[in-house]
CSV table of C-alpha atoms in Angstrom, one decimal:
chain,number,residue,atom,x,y,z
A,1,UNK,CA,-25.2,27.2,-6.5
A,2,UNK,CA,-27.5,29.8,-7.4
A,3,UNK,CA,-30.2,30.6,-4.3
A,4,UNK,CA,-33.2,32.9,-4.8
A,5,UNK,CA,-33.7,34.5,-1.5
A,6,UNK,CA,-37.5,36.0,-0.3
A,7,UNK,CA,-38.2,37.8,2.7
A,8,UNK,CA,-41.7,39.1,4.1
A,9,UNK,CA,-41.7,38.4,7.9
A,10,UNK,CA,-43.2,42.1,8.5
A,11,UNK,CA,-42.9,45.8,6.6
A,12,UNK,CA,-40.3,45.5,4.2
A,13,UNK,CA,-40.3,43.0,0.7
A,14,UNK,CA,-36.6,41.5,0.1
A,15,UNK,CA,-35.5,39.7,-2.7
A,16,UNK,CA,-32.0,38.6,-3.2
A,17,UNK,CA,-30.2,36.5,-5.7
A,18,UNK,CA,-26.9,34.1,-3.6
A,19,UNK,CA,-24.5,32.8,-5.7
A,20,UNK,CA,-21.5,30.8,-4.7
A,21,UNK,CA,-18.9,31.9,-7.4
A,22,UNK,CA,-19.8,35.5,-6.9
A,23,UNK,CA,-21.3,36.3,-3.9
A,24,UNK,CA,-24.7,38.8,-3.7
A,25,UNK,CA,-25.3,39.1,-7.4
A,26,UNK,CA,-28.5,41.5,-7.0
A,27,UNK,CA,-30.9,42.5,-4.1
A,28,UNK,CA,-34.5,44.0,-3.7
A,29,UNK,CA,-35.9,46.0,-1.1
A,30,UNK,CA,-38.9,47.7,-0.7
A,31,UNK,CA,-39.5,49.3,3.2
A,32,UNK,CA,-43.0,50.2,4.2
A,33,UNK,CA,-42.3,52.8,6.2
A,34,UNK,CA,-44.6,55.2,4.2
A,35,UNK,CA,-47.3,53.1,4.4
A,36,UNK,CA,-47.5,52.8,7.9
A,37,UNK,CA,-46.3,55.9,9.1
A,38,UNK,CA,-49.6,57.3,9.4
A,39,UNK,CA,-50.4,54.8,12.0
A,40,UNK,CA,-47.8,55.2,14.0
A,41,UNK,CA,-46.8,51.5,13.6
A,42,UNK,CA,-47.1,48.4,11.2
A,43,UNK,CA,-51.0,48.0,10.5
A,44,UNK,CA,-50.7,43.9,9.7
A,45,UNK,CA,-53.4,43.7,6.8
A,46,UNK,CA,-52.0,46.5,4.9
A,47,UNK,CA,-48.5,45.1,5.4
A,48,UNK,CA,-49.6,41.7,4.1
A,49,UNK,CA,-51.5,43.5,0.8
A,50,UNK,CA,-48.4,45.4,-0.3
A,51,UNK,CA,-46.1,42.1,0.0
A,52,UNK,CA,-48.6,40.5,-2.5
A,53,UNK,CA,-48.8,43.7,-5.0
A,54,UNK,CA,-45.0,44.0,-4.9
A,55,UNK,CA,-43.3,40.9,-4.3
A,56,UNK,CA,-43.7,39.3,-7.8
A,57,UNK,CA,-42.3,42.4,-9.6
A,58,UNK,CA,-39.1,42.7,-7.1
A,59,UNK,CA,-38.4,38.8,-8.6
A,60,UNK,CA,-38.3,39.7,-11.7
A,61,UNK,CA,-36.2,42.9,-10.9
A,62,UNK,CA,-33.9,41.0,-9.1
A,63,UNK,CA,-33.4,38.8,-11.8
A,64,UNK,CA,-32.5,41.3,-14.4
A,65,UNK,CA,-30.2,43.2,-12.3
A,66,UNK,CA,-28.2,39.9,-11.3
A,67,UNK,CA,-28.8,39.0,-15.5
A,68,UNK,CA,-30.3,35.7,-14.8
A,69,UNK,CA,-33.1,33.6,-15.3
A,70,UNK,CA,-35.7,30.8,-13.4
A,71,UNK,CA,-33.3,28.5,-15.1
A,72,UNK,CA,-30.7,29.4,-13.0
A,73,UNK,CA,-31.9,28.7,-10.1
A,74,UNK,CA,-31.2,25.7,-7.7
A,75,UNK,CA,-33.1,26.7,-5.2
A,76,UNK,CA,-35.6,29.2,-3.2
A,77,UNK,CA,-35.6,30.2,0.3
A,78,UNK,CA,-38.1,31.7,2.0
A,79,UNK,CA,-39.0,33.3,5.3
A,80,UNK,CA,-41.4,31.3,7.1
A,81,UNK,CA,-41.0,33.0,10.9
A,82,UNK,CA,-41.4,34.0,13.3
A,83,UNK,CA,-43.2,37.7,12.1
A,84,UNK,CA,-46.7,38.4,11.1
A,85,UNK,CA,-48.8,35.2,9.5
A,86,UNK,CA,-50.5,37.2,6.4
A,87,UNK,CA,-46.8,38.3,5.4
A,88,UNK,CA,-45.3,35.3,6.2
A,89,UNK,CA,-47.8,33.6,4.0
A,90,UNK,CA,-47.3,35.7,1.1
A,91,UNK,CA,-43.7,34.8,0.9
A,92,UNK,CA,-44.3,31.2,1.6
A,93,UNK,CA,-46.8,30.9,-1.1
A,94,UNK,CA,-44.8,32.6,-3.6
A,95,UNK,CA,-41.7,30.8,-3.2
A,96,UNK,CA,-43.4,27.4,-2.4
A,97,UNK,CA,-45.5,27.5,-5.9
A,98,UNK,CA,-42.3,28.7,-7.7
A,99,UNK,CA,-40.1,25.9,-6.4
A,100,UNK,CA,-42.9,23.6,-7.3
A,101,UNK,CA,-43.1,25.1,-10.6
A,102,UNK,CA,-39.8,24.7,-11.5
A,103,UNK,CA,-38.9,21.3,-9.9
A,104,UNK,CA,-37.1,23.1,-7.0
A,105,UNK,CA,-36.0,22.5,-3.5
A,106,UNK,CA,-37.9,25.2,-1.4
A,107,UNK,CA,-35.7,26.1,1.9
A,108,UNK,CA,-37.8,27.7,4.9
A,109,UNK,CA,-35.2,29.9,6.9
A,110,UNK,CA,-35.8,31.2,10.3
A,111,UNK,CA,-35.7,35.0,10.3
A,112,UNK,CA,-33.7,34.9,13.2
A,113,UNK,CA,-30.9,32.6,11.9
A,114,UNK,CA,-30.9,34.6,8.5
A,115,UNK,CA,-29.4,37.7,10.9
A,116,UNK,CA,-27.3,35.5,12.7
A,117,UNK,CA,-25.6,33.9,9.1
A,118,UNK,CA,-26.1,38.2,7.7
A,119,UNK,CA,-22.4,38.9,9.0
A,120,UNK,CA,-20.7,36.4,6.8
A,121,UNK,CA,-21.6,38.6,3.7
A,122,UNK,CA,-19.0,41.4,5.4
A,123,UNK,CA,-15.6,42.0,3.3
A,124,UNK,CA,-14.1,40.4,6.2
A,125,UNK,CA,-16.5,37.8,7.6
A,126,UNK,CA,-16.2,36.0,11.0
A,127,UNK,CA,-15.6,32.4,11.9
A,128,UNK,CA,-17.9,29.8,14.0
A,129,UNK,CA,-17.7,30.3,17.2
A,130,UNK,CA,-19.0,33.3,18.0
A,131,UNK,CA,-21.2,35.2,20.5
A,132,UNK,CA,-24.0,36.8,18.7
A,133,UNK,CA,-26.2,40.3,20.0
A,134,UNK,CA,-29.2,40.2,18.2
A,135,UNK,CA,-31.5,43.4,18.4
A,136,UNK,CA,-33.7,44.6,16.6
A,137,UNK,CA,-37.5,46.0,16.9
A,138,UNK,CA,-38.6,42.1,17.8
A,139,UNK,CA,-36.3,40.7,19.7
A,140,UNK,CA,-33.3,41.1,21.7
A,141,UNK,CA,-31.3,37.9,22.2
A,142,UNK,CA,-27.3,36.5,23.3
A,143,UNK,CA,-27.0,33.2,21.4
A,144,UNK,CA,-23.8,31.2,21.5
A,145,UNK,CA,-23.4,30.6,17.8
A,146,UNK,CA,-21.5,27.0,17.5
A,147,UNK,CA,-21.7,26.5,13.8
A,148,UNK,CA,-24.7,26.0,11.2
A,149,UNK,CA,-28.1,25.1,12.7
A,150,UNK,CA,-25.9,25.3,16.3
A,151,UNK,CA,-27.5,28.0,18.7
A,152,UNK,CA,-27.6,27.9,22.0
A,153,UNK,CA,-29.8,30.7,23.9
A,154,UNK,CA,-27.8,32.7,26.4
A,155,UNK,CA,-30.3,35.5,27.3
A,156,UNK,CA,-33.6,37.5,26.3
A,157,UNK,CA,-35.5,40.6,27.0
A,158,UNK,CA,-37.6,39.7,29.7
A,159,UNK,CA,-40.0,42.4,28.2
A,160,UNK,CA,-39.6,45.0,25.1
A,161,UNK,CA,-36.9,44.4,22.7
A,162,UNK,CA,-34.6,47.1,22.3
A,163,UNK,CA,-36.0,48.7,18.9
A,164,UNK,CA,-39.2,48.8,20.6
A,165,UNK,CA,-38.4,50.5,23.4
A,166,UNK,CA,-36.5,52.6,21.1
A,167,UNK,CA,-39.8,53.2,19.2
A,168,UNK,CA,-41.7,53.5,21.9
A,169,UNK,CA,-39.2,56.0,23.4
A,170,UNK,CA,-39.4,58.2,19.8
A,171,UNK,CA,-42.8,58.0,20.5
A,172,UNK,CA,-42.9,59.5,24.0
A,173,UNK,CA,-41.0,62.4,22.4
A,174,UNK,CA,-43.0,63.3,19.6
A,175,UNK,CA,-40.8,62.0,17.2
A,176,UNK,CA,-42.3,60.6,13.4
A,177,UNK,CA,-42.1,57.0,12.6
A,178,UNK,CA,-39.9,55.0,12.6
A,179,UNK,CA,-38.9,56.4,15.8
A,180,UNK,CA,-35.2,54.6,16.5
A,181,UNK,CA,-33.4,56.4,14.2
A,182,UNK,CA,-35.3,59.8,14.6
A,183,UNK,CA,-34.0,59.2,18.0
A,184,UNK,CA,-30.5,58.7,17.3
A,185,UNK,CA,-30.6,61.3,15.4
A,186,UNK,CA,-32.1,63.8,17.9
A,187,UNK,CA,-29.4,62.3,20.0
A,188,UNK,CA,-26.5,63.5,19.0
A,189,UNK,CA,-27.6,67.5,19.7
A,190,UNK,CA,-28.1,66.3,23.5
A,191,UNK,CA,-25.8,66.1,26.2
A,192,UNK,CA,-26.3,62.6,27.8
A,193,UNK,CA,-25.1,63.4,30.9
A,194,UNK,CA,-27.4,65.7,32.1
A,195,UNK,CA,-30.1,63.0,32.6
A,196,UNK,CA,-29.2,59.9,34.5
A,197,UNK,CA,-31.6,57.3,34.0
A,198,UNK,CA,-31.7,53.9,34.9
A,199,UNK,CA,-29.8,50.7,33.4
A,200,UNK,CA,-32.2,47.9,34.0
A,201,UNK,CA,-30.8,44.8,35.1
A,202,UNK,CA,-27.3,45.8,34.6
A,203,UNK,CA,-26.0,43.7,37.9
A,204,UNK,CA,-28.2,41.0,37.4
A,205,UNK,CA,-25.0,38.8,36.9
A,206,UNK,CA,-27.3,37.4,34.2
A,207,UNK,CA,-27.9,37.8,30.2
A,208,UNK,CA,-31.4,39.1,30.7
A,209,UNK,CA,-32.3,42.4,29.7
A,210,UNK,CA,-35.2,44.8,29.9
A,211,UNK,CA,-36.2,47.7,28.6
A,212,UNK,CA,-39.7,48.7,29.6
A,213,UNK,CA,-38.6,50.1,32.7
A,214,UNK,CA,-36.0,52.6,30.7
A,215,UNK,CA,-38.8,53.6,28.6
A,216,UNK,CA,-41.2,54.2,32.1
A,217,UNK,CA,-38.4,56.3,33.4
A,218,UNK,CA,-38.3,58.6,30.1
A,219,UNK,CA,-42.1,58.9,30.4
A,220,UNK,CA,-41.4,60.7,34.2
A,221,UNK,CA,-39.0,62.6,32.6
A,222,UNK,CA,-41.0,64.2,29.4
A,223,UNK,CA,-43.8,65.6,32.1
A,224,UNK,CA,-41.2,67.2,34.1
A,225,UNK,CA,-39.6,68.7,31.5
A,226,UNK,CA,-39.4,71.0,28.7
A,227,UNK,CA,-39.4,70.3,24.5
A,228,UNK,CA,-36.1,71.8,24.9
A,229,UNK,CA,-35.0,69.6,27.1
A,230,UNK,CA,-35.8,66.1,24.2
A,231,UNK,CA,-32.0,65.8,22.8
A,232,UNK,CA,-30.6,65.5,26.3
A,233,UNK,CA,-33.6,63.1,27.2
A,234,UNK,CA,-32.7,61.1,24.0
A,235,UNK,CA,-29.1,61.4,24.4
A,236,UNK,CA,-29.4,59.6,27.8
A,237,UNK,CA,-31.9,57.2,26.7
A,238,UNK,CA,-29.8,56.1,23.9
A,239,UNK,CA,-26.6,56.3,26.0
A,240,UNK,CA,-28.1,53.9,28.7
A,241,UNK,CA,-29.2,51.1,26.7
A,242,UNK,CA,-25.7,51.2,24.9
A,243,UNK,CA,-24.1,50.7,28.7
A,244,UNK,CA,-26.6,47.7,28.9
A,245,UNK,CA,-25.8,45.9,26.2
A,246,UNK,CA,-22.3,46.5,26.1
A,247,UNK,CA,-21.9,45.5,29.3
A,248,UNK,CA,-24.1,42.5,29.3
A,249,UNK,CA,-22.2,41.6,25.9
A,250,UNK,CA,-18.9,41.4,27.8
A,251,UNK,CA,-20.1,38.8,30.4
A,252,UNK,CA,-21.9,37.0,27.5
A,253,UNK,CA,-18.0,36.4,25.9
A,254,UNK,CA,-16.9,36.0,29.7
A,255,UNK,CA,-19.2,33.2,30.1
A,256,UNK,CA,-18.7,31.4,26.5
A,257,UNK,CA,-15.0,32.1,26.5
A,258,UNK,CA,-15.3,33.1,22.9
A,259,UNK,CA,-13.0,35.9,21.5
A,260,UNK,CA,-15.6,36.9,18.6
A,261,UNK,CA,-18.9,38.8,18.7
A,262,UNK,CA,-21.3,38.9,16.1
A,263,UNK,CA,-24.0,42.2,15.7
A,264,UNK,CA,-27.2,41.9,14.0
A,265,UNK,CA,-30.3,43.0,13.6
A,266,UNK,CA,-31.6,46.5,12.5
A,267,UNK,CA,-30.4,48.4,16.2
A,268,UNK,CA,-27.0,46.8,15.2
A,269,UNK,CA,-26.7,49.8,12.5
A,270,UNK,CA,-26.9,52.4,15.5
A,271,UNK,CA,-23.5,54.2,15.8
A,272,UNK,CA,-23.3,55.0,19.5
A,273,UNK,CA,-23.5,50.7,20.1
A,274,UNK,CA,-21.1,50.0,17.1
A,275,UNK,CA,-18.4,52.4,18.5
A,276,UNK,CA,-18.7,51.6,22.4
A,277,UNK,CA,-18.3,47.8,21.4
A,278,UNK,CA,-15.7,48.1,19.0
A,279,UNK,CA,-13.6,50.5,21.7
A,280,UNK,CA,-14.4,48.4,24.7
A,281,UNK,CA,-13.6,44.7,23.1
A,282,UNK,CA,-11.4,45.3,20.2
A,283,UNK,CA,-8.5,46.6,22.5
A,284,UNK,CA,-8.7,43.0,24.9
A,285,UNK,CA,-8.3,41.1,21.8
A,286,UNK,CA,-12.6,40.5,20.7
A,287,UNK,CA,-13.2,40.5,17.3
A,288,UNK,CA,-16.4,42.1,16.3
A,289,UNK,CA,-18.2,42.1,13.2
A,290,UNK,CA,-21.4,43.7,11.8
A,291,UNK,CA,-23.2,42.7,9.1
A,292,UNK,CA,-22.9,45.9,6.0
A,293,UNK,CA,-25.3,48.7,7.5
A,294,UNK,CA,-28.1,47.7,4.7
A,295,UNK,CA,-28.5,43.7,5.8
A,296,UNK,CA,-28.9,45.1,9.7
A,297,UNK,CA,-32.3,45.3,8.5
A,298,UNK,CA,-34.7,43.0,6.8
A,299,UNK,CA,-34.0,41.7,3.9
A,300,UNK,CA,-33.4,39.3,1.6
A,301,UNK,CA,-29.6,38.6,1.0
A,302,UNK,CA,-29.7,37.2,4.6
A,303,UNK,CA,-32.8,34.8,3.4
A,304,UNK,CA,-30.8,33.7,0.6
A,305,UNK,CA,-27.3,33.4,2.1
A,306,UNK,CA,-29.3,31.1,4.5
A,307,UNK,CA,-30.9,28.9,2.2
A,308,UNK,CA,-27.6,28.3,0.0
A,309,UNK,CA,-25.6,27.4,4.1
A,310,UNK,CA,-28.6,24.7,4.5
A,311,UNK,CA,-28.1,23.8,0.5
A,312,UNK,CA,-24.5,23.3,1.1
A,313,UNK,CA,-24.8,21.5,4.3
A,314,UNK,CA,-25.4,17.4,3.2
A,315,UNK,CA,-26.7,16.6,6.3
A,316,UNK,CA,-28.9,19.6,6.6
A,317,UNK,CA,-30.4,19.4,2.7
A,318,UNK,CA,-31.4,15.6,3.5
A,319,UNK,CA,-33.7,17.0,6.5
A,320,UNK,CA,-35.2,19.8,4.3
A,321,UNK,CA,-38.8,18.9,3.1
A,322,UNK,CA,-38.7,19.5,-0.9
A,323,UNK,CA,-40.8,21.6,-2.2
A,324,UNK,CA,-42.8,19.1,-4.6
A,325,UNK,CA,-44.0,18.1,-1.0
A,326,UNK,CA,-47.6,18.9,-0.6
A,327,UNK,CA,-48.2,22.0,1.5
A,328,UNK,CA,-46.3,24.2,3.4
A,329,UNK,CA,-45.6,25.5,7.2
A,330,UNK,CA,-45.0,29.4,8.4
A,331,UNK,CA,-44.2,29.7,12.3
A,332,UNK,CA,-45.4,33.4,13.4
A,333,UNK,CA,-44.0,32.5,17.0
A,334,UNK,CA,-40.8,30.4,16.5
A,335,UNK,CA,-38.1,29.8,18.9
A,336,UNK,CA,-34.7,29.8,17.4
A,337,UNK,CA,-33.2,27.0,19.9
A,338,UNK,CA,-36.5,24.6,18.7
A,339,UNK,CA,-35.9,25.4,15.7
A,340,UNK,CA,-32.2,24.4,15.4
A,341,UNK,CA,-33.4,21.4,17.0
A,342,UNK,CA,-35.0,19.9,14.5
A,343,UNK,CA,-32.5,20.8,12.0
């Protein structure tokens, strides 16, 4: 099974070709981050006219590098939420009229689930079931992952998802855009000790999280104190949202009883969370697993690993709407748990 995967939900264009011999045969991925940088954050009309000037030209890329043709194809998957309507649409619309052109079956994937399936291209992938962290500049999520299409919602930001508040936090300190890794990176010159700062909801006994309150506290902070004093405000910033998560992740496996975790999502390639998970649940006998640091992000090997799981899945293809179907749907606000539902 050959599955063209196509990914537009916001500021980056993914393309990726699945295979089920060989794995990821080729991949395609433009980021925006140039484009929007100016603004300081993703400007949705502009983000919707680059997808259309450079989505049909990272296709046929794709297809070269993987050495393959339309012919090949059994299928297309596509995006189709949640994110931003004009980009979903561009991927929707492309993918939709190519499957229709070429008598295929066209898959639509949440974005969501493509980062929870994202691990299982790893060298070493894990194994249903699993806890999952999702985090990224969206959302911020503990989903009991039971198997294909089986997610069960454990917890949520009650407010900004971890990559915003990460952004926003950049922000606050001057730092260009994107801010989260700028921060990181200022981060590791700063001594994270010097500044204590809160960990929101950390005794809460619960899965929620929230990080607007985090990002209120570094606000105090800046007035008080000096541009020399930024790595050490970082450094703590970025040190108590690791505490967070990490701890909240360990009651999340607590409460499921699973001995696997599961990391996606772009705030899943930062090095500080990686490392404190790893050294706090690898030693009681947790595995964890990340997807490879370029699939934390957008992109679309995760769209097209999807689509070829569903594909595979007899019970799931039969509930898929072809794509000779008239018309087709794109969810900018999607839950993942109603979504699995209708599966």
């Amino acid at each position: 099974m050959i599955v063209l995967g196509i990914e537009t939900s916001c500021d980056e264009t993914g393309v990726a070709l699945y295979d089920s011999a060989r794995g990821l045969r080729a991949e395609s991925l433009h980021s925006q981050i140039a484009l929007h940088a100016a603004y300081g954050g993703v400007v949705p009309e502009l983000a919707s006219r680059d997808h259309i000037r450079l989505l049909v030209p990272l296709i046929e890329h794709t297809l070269k590098e993987a050495q393959a043709t339309l012919a090949d194809l059994d299928a297309i998957a596509y995006t189709a939420g949640p994110g931003l309507a004009g980009a979903l649409l561009v991927g929707a619309s492309v993918a939709s009229a190519l499957a229709r052109s070429r008598h295929l079956p066209a898959y639509p994937v949440h974005h969501l689930e493509g980062h929870l399936l994202s691990p299982f291209l790893a060298a070493e992938p894990p194994s249903f079931p699993f806890v999952a962290l999702l985090v990224s500049g969206g959302h911020s999520q503990f989903m009991a992952v039971e198997g294909l299409g089986r997610y069960r919602l454990l917890g949520e930001t009650v407010d900004d998802a971890v990559g915003e508040a990460f952004d926003k936090t950049a922000q606050l300190l001057g730092l260009p855009y994107p801010g989260g890794p700028a921060l990181s990176q200022l981060a590791r010159q700063g001594d994270p000790a010097r500044f204590r700062l809160p960990r929101p909801l950390l005794q809460s006994g619960d899965l929620q999280l929230s990080f607007s309150g985090l990002k209120t506290a570094v606000a105090q902070r800046v007035r008080r104190q000096s541009l020399a004093d930024y790595p050490d405000i970082a450094a703590a910033f970025e040190e108590a949202v690791v505490d967070v998560l990490t701890h909240k992740t360990r009651l999340a496996l607590r409460m499921t009883g699973y001995t696997q975790l599961v990391v996606a999502g772009g705030v899943g390639a930062n090095q500080p969370l990686r490392q404190a998970l790893r050294a706090q649940l690898e030693p009681t006998g947790i595995r964890v697993t990340f997807p490879p640091a370029h699939l934390c992000t957008d992109n679309g090997a995760m769209i097209a690993y999807a689509g070829y799981c569903h594909l595979q899945d007899p019970a799931l293809r039969t509930r898929h709407r072809d794509s000779l179907s008239p018309g087709f749907t794109i969810h900018p606000r999607w839950d993942l748990a109603a979504y699995a539902a209708h599966l």
